[in-house]
mmCIF file of C-alpha atoms and ligand atoms in Angstrom:
data_model
loop_
_atom_site.group_PDB
_atom_site.id
_atom_site.type_symbol
_atom_site.label_atom_id
_atom_site.label_comp_id
_atom_site.label_asym_id
_atom_site.label_seq_id
_atom_site.Cartn_x
_atom_site.Cartn_y
_atom_site.Cartn_z
ATOM 1 C CA MET A 1 116.746 228.532 159.926
ATOM 2 C CA ASN A 2 114.546 227.022 157.220
ATOM 3 C CA PHE A 3 114.664 228.074 153.606
ATOM 4 C CA ALA A 4 112.003 229.459 151.270
ATOM 5 C CA LEU A 5 112.596 230.032 147.558
ATOM 6 C CA VAL A 6 110.649 232.816 145.869
ATOM 7 C CA THR A 7 111.019 232.908 142.098
ATOM 8 C CA GLY A 8 110.762 236.422 140.726
ATOM 9 C CA GLY A 9 111.586 237.695 144.208
ATOM 10 C CA SER A 10 113.334 240.851 143.065
ATOM 11 C CA ARG A 11 110.263 242.988 142.470
ATOM 12 C CA GLY A 12 106.495 243.308 142.804
ATOM 13 C CA ILE A 13 104.489 240.513 144.373
ATOM 14 C CA GLY A 14 107.567 238.297 144.743
ATOM 15 C CA ARG A 15 109.352 240.904 146.826
ATOM 16 C CA ALA A 16 106.296 241.354 149.072
ATOM 17 C CA VAL A 17 106.068 237.573 149.514
ATOM 18 C CA ALA A 18 109.780 237.337 150.297
ATOM 19 C CA LEU A 19 109.393 239.955 153.030
ATOM 20 C CA ARG A 20 106.369 238.270 154.562
ATOM 21 C CA LEU A 21 108.135 234.890 154.649
ATOM 22 C CA ALA A 22 111.248 236.541 156.087
ATOM 23 C CA ARG A 23 109.143 237.974 158.923
ATOM 24 C CA MET A 24 107.859 234.428 159.557
ATOM 25 C CA GLY A 25 111.469 233.404 160.186
ATOM 26 C CA TYR A 26 112.390 231.947 156.813
ATOM 27 C CA LYS A 27 115.724 232.489 155.171
ATOM 28 C CA ILE A 28 114.858 233.598 151.652
ATOM 29 C CA ILE A 29 116.398 232.504 148.383
ATOM 30 C CA ILE A 30 115.609 235.317 145.979
ATOM 31 C CA ASN A 31 115.453 234.157 142.398
ATOM 32 C CA TYR A 32 115.281 236.662 139.552
ATOM 33 C CA GLN A 33 116.292 236.927 135.927
ATOM 34 C CA SER A 34 118.223 240.130 135.315
ATOM 35 C CA ASN A 35 117.457 242.993 137.707
ATOM 36 C CA ASN A 36 120.433 242.766 140.090
ATOM 37 C CA ALA A 37 119.732 246.100 141.778
ATOM 38 C CA ALA A 38 116.127 245.203 142.589
ATOM 39 C CA ALA A 39 117.180 241.781 143.916
ATOM 40 C CA GLU A 40 119.825 243.414 146.154
ATOM 41 C CA GLU A 41 117.161 245.793 147.426
ATOM 42 C CA THR A 42 114.880 242.886 148.346
ATOM 43 C CA LEU A 43 117.769 241.262 150.204
ATOM 44 C CA ALA A 44 118.462 244.486 152.104
ATOM 45 C CA LEU A 45 114.778 244.718 153.091
ATOM 46 C CA ILE A 46 114.853 241.090 154.274
ATOM 47 C CA ARG A 47 117.852 241.870 156.463
ATOM 48 C CA GLU A 48 116.109 244.964 157.829
ATOM 49 C CA ALA A 49 113.196 242.681 158.707
ATOM 50 C CA GLY A 50 115.583 240.642 160.851
ATOM 51 C CA SER A 51 116.083 237.625 158.623
ATOM 52 C CA ASP A 52 118.632 236.775 155.962
ATOM 53 C CA GLY A 53 118.750 235.471 152.446
ATOM 54 C CA GLU A 54 120.729 235.022 149.288
ATOM 55 C CA LEU A 55 120.375 235.777 145.598
ATOM 56 C CA LEU A 56 119.988 232.948 143.104
ATOM 57 C CA LYS A 57 119.838 234.276 139.582
ATOM 58 C CA PHE A 58 118.486 231.938 136.921
ATOM 59 C CA ASP A 59 115.945 231.980 134.120
ATOM 60 C CA VAL A 60 113.016 229.822 135.267
ATOM 61 C CA SER A 61 112.065 229.164 131.655
ATOM 62 C CA ASN A 62 115.453 227.567 130.971
ATOM 63 C CA ARG A 63 115.397 224.014 132.311
ATOM 64 C CA GLU A 64 119.143 223.314 132.238
ATOM 65 C CA GLU A 65 119.990 226.616 133.891
ATOM 66 C CA THR A 66 117.318 226.145 136.562
ATOM 67 C CA VAL A 67 118.277 222.592 137.428
ATOM 68 C CA ALA A 68 121.985 223.499 137.515
ATOM 69 C CA ALA A 69 121.358 226.450 139.875
ATOM 70 C CA LEU A 70 119.192 224.388 142.233
ATOM 71 C CA GLU A 71 121.612 221.445 142.280
ATOM 72 C CA LYS A 72 124.515 223.805 143.011
ATOM 73 C CA TRP A 73 122.549 225.376 145.877
ATOM 74 C CA GLN A 74 121.777 221.951 147.330
ATOM 75 C CA ALA A 75 125.417 220.851 147.033
ATOM 76 C CA GLU A 76 126.480 223.991 148.911
ATOM 77 C CA HIS A 77 123.836 223.398 151.610
ATOM 78 C CA PRO A 78 124.019 219.637 152.244
ATOM 79 C CA GLU A 79 122.245 219.877 155.599
ATOM 80 C CA GLU A 80 119.418 222.147 154.441
ATOM 81 C CA TYR A 81 116.435 221.922 152.145
ATOM 82 C CA ILE A 82 113.947 224.297 150.617
ATOM 83 C CA GLU A 83 110.697 223.688 152.470
ATOM 84 C CA VAL A 84 108.652 226.529 150.978
ATOM 85 C CA LEU A 85 108.578 227.131 147.236
ATOM 86 C CA VAL A 86 106.692 230.065 145.748
ATOM 87 C CA ASN A 87 106.528 229.774 141.958
ATOM 88 C CA ASN A 88 105.937 233.458 141.322
ATOM 89 C CA ALA A 89 108.113 234.546 138.382
ATOM 90 C CA GLY A 90 105.968 235.521 135.441
ATOM 91 C CA ILE A 91 105.556 237.726 132.410
ATOM 92 C CA ARG A 92 102.759 238.798 130.132
ATOM 93 C CA ARG A 93 102.866 239.551 126.396
ATOM 94 C CA ASP A 94 99.312 240.523 125.537
ATOM 95 C CA ASN A 95 97.976 240.386 122.019
ATOM 96 C CA LEU A 96 94.840 239.234 120.266
ATOM 97 C CA LEU A 97 95.371 235.658 119.132
ATOM 98 C CA ILE A 98 94.956 236.642 115.506
ATOM 99 C CA TRP A 99 98.044 238.859 115.803
ATOM 100 C CA MET A 100 99.972 236.775 118.301
ATOM 101 C CA GLU A 101 103.431 235.694 117.174
ATOM 102 C CA PRO A 102 104.601 232.163 118.087
ATOM 103 C CA GLU A 103 107.355 233.730 120.194
ATOM 104 C CA GLU A 104 104.778 235.608 122.311
ATOM 105 C CA PHE A 105 102.825 232.424 122.949
ATOM 106 C CA GLU A 106 105.874 230.294 123.700
ATOM 107 C CA ARG A 107 107.665 232.753 125.973
ATOM 108 C CA VAL A 108 104.613 233.215 128.163
ATOM 109 C CA LEU A 109 104.011 229.469 128.389
ATOM 110 C CA ASN A 110 107.668 228.787 129.107
ATOM 111 C CA THR A 111 107.988 231.449 131.801
ATOM 112 C CA ASN A 112 104.631 230.994 133.543
ATOM 113 C CA LEU A 113 103.932 227.269 133.161
ATOM 114 C CA PHE A 114 106.979 225.252 132.119
ATOM 115 C CA SER A 115 108.833 227.038 134.917
ATOM 116 C CA PHE A 116 106.564 225.186 137.360
ATOM 117 C CA TYR A 117 108.031 221.916 136.101
ATOM 118 C CA ASN A 118 111.588 223.248 135.876
ATOM 119 C CA VAL A 119 111.705 224.574 139.455
ATOM 120 C CA THR A 120 109.372 222.256 141.345
ATOM 121 C CA ARG A 121 110.605 218.872 140.194
ATOM 122 C CA PRO A 122 114.199 219.223 141.448
ATOM 123 C CA LEU A 123 112.925 220.333 144.892
ATOM 124 C CA LEU A 124 110.266 217.675 145.421
ATOM 125 C CA GLN A 125 112.585 214.845 146.402
ATOM 126 C CA SER A 126 113.912 216.604 149.486
ATOM 127 C CA MET A 127 110.437 217.804 150.537
ATOM 128 C CA ILE A 128 109.277 214.178 150.318
ATOM 129 C CA ARG A 129 112.296 212.969 152.311
ATOM 130 C CA HIS A 130 111.639 215.540 155.043
ATOM 131 C CA LYS A 131 107.892 214.843 154.951
ATOM 132 C CA TYR A 132 107.097 218.523 154.857
ATOM 133 C CA GLY A 133 106.692 221.108 152.146
ATOM 134 C CA ARG A 134 104.637 224.039 150.976
ATOM 135 C CA ILE A 135 104.323 224.813 147.268
ATOM 136 C CA ILE A 136 102.439 227.945 146.248
ATOM 137 C CA ASN A 137 101.865 228.805 142.608
ATOM 138 C CA MET A 138 101.151 232.352 141.446
ATOM 139 C CA ALA A 139 98.257 231.957 139.033
ATOM 140 C CA SER A 140 95.911 234.741 137.972
ATOM 141 C CA LEU A 141 92.274 235.636 137.511
ATOM 142 C CA SER A 142 93.147 235.340 133.825
ATOM 143 C CA GLY A 143 93.716 231.610 134.307
ATOM 144 C CA VAL A 144 90.333 231.149 135.966
ATOM 145 C CA LYS A 145 88.149 233.353 133.792
ATOM 146 C CA GLY A 146 90.163 233.750 130.596
ATOM 147 C CA LEU A 147 90.798 237.319 129.470
ATOM 148 C CA PRO A 148 90.754 238.644 125.900
ATOM 149 C CA GLY A 149 94.205 239.510 124.620
ATOM 150 C CA GLN A 150 95.705 236.906 126.929
ATOM 151 C CA CYS A 151 95.232 233.500 125.271
ATOM 152 C CA ASN A 152 98.878 232.800 126.050
ATOM 153 C CA TYR A 153 98.751 234.027 129.657
ATOM 154 C CA SER A 154 95.304 232.538 130.407
ATOM 155 C CA ALA A 155 96.469 229.172 129.038
ATOM 156 C CA ALA A 156 99.635 229.262 131.148
ATOM 157 C CA LYS A 157 97.872 230.269 134.366
ATOM 158 C CA GLY A 158 94.945 227.888 133.773
ATOM 159 C CA GLY A 159 97.464 225.104 133.234
ATOM 160 C CA LEU A 160 99.241 226.090 136.422
ATOM 161 C CA ILE A 161 95.997 225.829 138.401
ATOM 162 C CA ALA A 162 95.345 222.354 136.980
ATOM 163 C CA ALA A 163 98.914 221.258 137.743
ATOM 164 C CA THR A 164 98.451 222.558 141.305
ATOM 165 C CA LYS A 165 95.435 220.319 141.797
ATOM 166 C CA ALA A 166 97.176 217.300 140.269
ATOM 167 C CA LEU A 167 100.397 217.634 142.275
ATOM 168 C CA ALA A 168 98.443 218.205 145.509
ATOM 169 C CA GLN A 169 96.986 214.713 145.075
ATOM 170 C CA GLU A 170 100.393 213.198 144.302
ATOM 171 C CA VAL A 171 102.191 214.472 147.402
ATOM 172 C CA GLY A 172 99.474 214.945 150.036
ATOM 173 C CA LYS A 173 100.478 211.734 151.824
ATOM 174 C CA LYS A 174 103.968 213.182 152.250
ATOM 175 C CA ASN A 175 102.578 216.183 154.148
ATOM 176 C CA ILE A 176 103.290 218.538 151.291
ATOM 177 C CA THR A 177 100.557 221.018 150.376
ATOM 178 C CA VAL A 178 100.245 222.528 146.918
ATOM 179 C CA ASN A 179 98.042 225.562 146.346
ATOM 180 C CA ALA A 180 97.634 228.443 143.950
ATOM 181 C CA VAL A 181 96.527 232.024 144.340
ATOM 182 C CA ALA A 182 94.810 233.921 141.568
ATOM 183 C CA PRO A 183 95.167 237.687 141.906
ATOM 184 C CA GLY A 184 93.191 240.182 139.867
ATOM 185 C CA PHE A 185 94.936 243.498 139.189
ATOM 186 C CA VAL A 186 97.899 244.212 141.474
ATOM 187 C CA LYS A 187 99.943 247.419 141.502
ATOM 188 C CA THR A 188 103.337 246.299 140.183
ATOM 189 C CA ASP A 189 105.501 246.920 137.133
ATOM 190 C CA MET A 190 103.463 244.268 135.333
ATOM 191 C CA VAL A 191 100.349 246.451 135.118
ATOM 192 C CA GLU A 192 102.223 249.552 133.987
ATOM 193 C CA GLY A 193 100.403 251.093 131.059
ATOM 194 C CA LEU A 194 96.978 249.744 132.088
ATOM 195 C CA ASP A 195 94.287 252.360 132.674
ATOM 196 C CA GLU A 196 93.638 251.870 136.396
ATOM 197 C CA ALA A 197 91.020 254.643 136.586
ATOM 198 C CA GLU A 198 88.965 252.925 133.905
ATOM 199 C CA LEU A 199 89.554 249.306 134.956
ATOM 200 C CA LYS A 200 88.779 249.871 138.628
ATOM 201 C CA LYS A 201 85.164 250.708 137.715
ATOM 202 C CA GLN A 202 84.657 246.960 137.109
ATOM 203 C CA ILE A 203 86.114 245.996 140.494
ATOM 204 C CA PRO A 204 83.650 245.924 143.422
ATOM 205 C CA LEU A 205 86.386 247.091 145.825
ATOM 206 C CA ASN A 206 87.057 249.901 143.333
ATOM 207 C CA ARG A 207 90.851 249.689 143.314
ATOM 208 C CA PHE A 208 93.837 247.563 142.323
ATOM 209 C CA ALA A 209 95.453 245.427 145.056
ATOM 210 C CA GLU A 210 98.720 246.224 146.790
ATOM 211 C CA ALA A 211 101.360 243.501 146.366
ATOM 212 C CA ASP A 212 101.327 242.947 150.123
ATOM 213 C CA GLU A 213 97.637 241.995 150.035
ATOM 214 C CA VAL A 214 98.606 239.055 147.822
ATOM 215 C CA ALA A 215 101.653 238.287 149.943
ATOM 216 C CA ALA A 216 99.497 238.062 153.078
ATOM 217 C CA VAL A 217 97.505 235.192 151.562
ATOM 218 C CA VAL A 218 100.643 233.429 150.326
ATOM 219 C CA ALA A 219 102.173 233.742 153.795
ATOM 220 C CA PHE A 220 99.074 232.199 155.356
ATOM 221 C CA ILE A 221 99.139 229.252 152.943
ATOM 222 C CA ALA A 222 102.838 228.819 153.691
ATOM 223 C CA SER A 223 102.186 228.802 157.437
ATOM 224 C CA LYS A 224 101.567 225.812 159.688
ATOM 225 C CA ASP A 225 98.039 227.187 160.271
ATOM 226 C CA ALA A 226 97.125 226.251 156.674
ATOM 227 C CA SER A 227 97.952 222.591 157.274
ATOM 228 C CA TYR A 228 94.646 221.230 155.888
ATOM 229 C CA ILE A 229 94.413 223.351 152.740
ATOM 230 C CA THR A 230 95.688 221.730 149.570
ATOM 231 C CA GLY A 231 94.782 221.649 145.891
ATOM 232 C CA GLU A 232 93.054 225.021 146.203
ATOM 233 C CA CYS A 233 93.186 228.122 144.072
ATOM 234 C CA ILE A 234 92.375 231.199 146.151
ATOM 235 C CA GLY A 235 91.110 234.287 144.351
ATOM 236 C CA ILE A 236 92.432 237.702 145.450
ATOM 237 C CA ASN A 237 90.582 239.989 143.095
ATOM 238 C CA GLY A 238 88.540 242.605 144.970
ATOM 239 C CA GLY A 239 85.358 240.867 143.870
ATOM 240 C CA LEU A 240 86.104 241.235 140.153
ATOM 241 C CA TYR A 241 85.162 237.624 139.507
ATOM 242 C CA THR A 242 83.504 235.519 142.158
HETATM 243 P P1 LIG B 301 106.714 242.078 138.021
HETATM 244 O O1 LIG B 301 106.607 243.224 138.957
HETATM 245 O O2 LIG B 301 106.821 242.323 136.562
HETATM 246 O O3 LIG B 301 107.921 241.145 138.511
HETATM 247 C C1 LIG B 301 108.214 239.980 137.798
HETATM 248 C C2 LIG B 301 109.259 239.184 138.556
HETATM 249 O O4 LIG B 301 109.495 237.970 137.867
HETATM 250 C C3 LIG B 301 110.599 239.899 138.631
HETATM 251 O O5 LIG B 301 111.188 239.566 139.863
HETATM 252 C C4 LIG B 301 111.379 239.288 137.470
HETATM 253 O O6 LIG B 301 112.799 239.327 137.642
HETATM 254 C C5 LIG B 301 110.886 237.866 137.542
HETATM 255 N N1 LIG B 301 111.032 237.123 136.291
HETATM 256 C C6 LIG B 301 110.442 237.373 135.090
HETATM 257 N N2 LIG B 301 110.829 236.459 134.185
HETATM 258 C C7 LIG B 301 111.688 235.622 134.826
HETATM 259 C C8 LIG B 301 112.437 234.484 134.433
HETATM 260 N N3 LIG B 301 112.372 233.996 133.176
HETATM 261 N N4 LIG B 301 113.236 233.886 135.337
HETATM 262 C C9 LIG B 301 113.315 234.353 136.603
HETATM 263 N N5 LIG B 301 112.625 235.416 137.043
HETATM 264 C C10 LIG B 301 111.823 236.047 136.160
HETATM 265 O O7 LIG B 301 105.435 241.118 138.160
HETATM 266 P P2 LIG B 301 104.368 240.931 139.346
HETATM 267 O O8 LIG B 301 103.188 241.739 139.021
HETATM 268 O O9 LIG B 301 105.015 241.029 140.671
HETATM 269 O O10 LIG B 301 103.962 239.419 139.042
HETATM 270 C C11 LIG B 301 104.387 238.322 139.832
HETATM 271 C C12 LIG B 301 103.504 237.138 139.499
HETATM 272 O O11 LIG B 301 102.143 237.453 139.787
HETATM 273 C C13 LIG B 301 103.538 236.721 138.021
HETATM 274 O O12 LIG B 301 103.488 235.320 137.913
HETATM 275 C C14 LIG B 301 102.267 237.329 137.466
HETATM 276 O O13 LIG B 301 101.823 236.628 136.332
HETATM 277 C C15 LIG B 301 101.349 237.180 138.657
HETATM 278 N N6 LIG B 301 100.193 238.084 138.647
HETATM 279 C C16 LIG B 301 100.365 239.443 138.623
HETATM 280 C C17 LIG B 301 99.247 240.260 138.602
HETATM 281 C C18 LIG B 301 99.352 241.767 138.575
HETATM 282 O O14 LIG B 301 98.325 242.429 138.361
HETATM 283 N N7 LIG B 301 100.509 242.353 138.805
HETATM 284 C C19 LIG B 301 97.973 239.690 138.605
HETATM 285 C C20 LIG B 301 97.840 238.312 138.633
HETATM 286 C C21 LIG B 301 98.963 237.511 138.662
HETATM 287 P P3 LIG B 301 113.693 240.627 137.196
HETATM 288 O O15 LIG B 301 113.441 241.670 138.258
HETATM 289 O O16 LIG B 301 115.090 240.121 137.182
HETATM 290 O O17 LIG B 301 113.163 241.034 135.857
#
């Protein structure tokens, strides 16, 4: 069985992606930061779906911790490699820039953008050796359009989209595709506290997305059917910004 790593796989969009990839036959490595119970629940759902997986807890914003966890995994699985990587873990800390503390800016950049470097780089070598890989980065509408109150988050996600396009050109010859998806509003813990009734008035489809509607697109990009798509950023926003 081939392996897929989903960062932030314990909850929300990451969990939905993990389940979709599990149904495609992947064994799922569920990364998360602290929520053991949620991660266990994702694993149980993966097993119910007929696949298997394992938990790999590390903080994607911490380079040493991330590299150590991935090297340990590889040492324990000398015959295997991670062929699908979904860089999904993310946080938001919204504030107007004039009020934004350095810690709010740095944490969001570290978790949403530097994590791309921390997680992807250690896995690239084996994808190149096997001449196959799928890397999917969870961006956001905020990184395409820029949203007020999110200078930190928009910068991180915009940077992630640019890195997606750059890496796609570096590794295309090795049969590795690199794409991003940019969801609008998705019903997860992350949007708790937002006024859905008010915000949905701006969305042509008049509702927030379900996590599985994002996962469906990620699963397609991860599939063999998406073999000629690379360097793209696919919007999943109900028409909010087209
Ligand atoms: P969520 O429900 O808040 O889940 C966040 C996930 O990321 C959890 O699994 C969490 O682990 C993990 N995580 C957070 N910080 C981490 C770290 N430093 N190291 C490892 N794991 C970490 O969020 P979501 O809505 O599913 O968002 C998933 C991705 O989609 C994010 O990149 C987000 O920016 C993006 N996105 C979301 C929306 C939306 O409307 N929801 C829209 C556009 C883009 P624990 O469970 O251990 O905390």
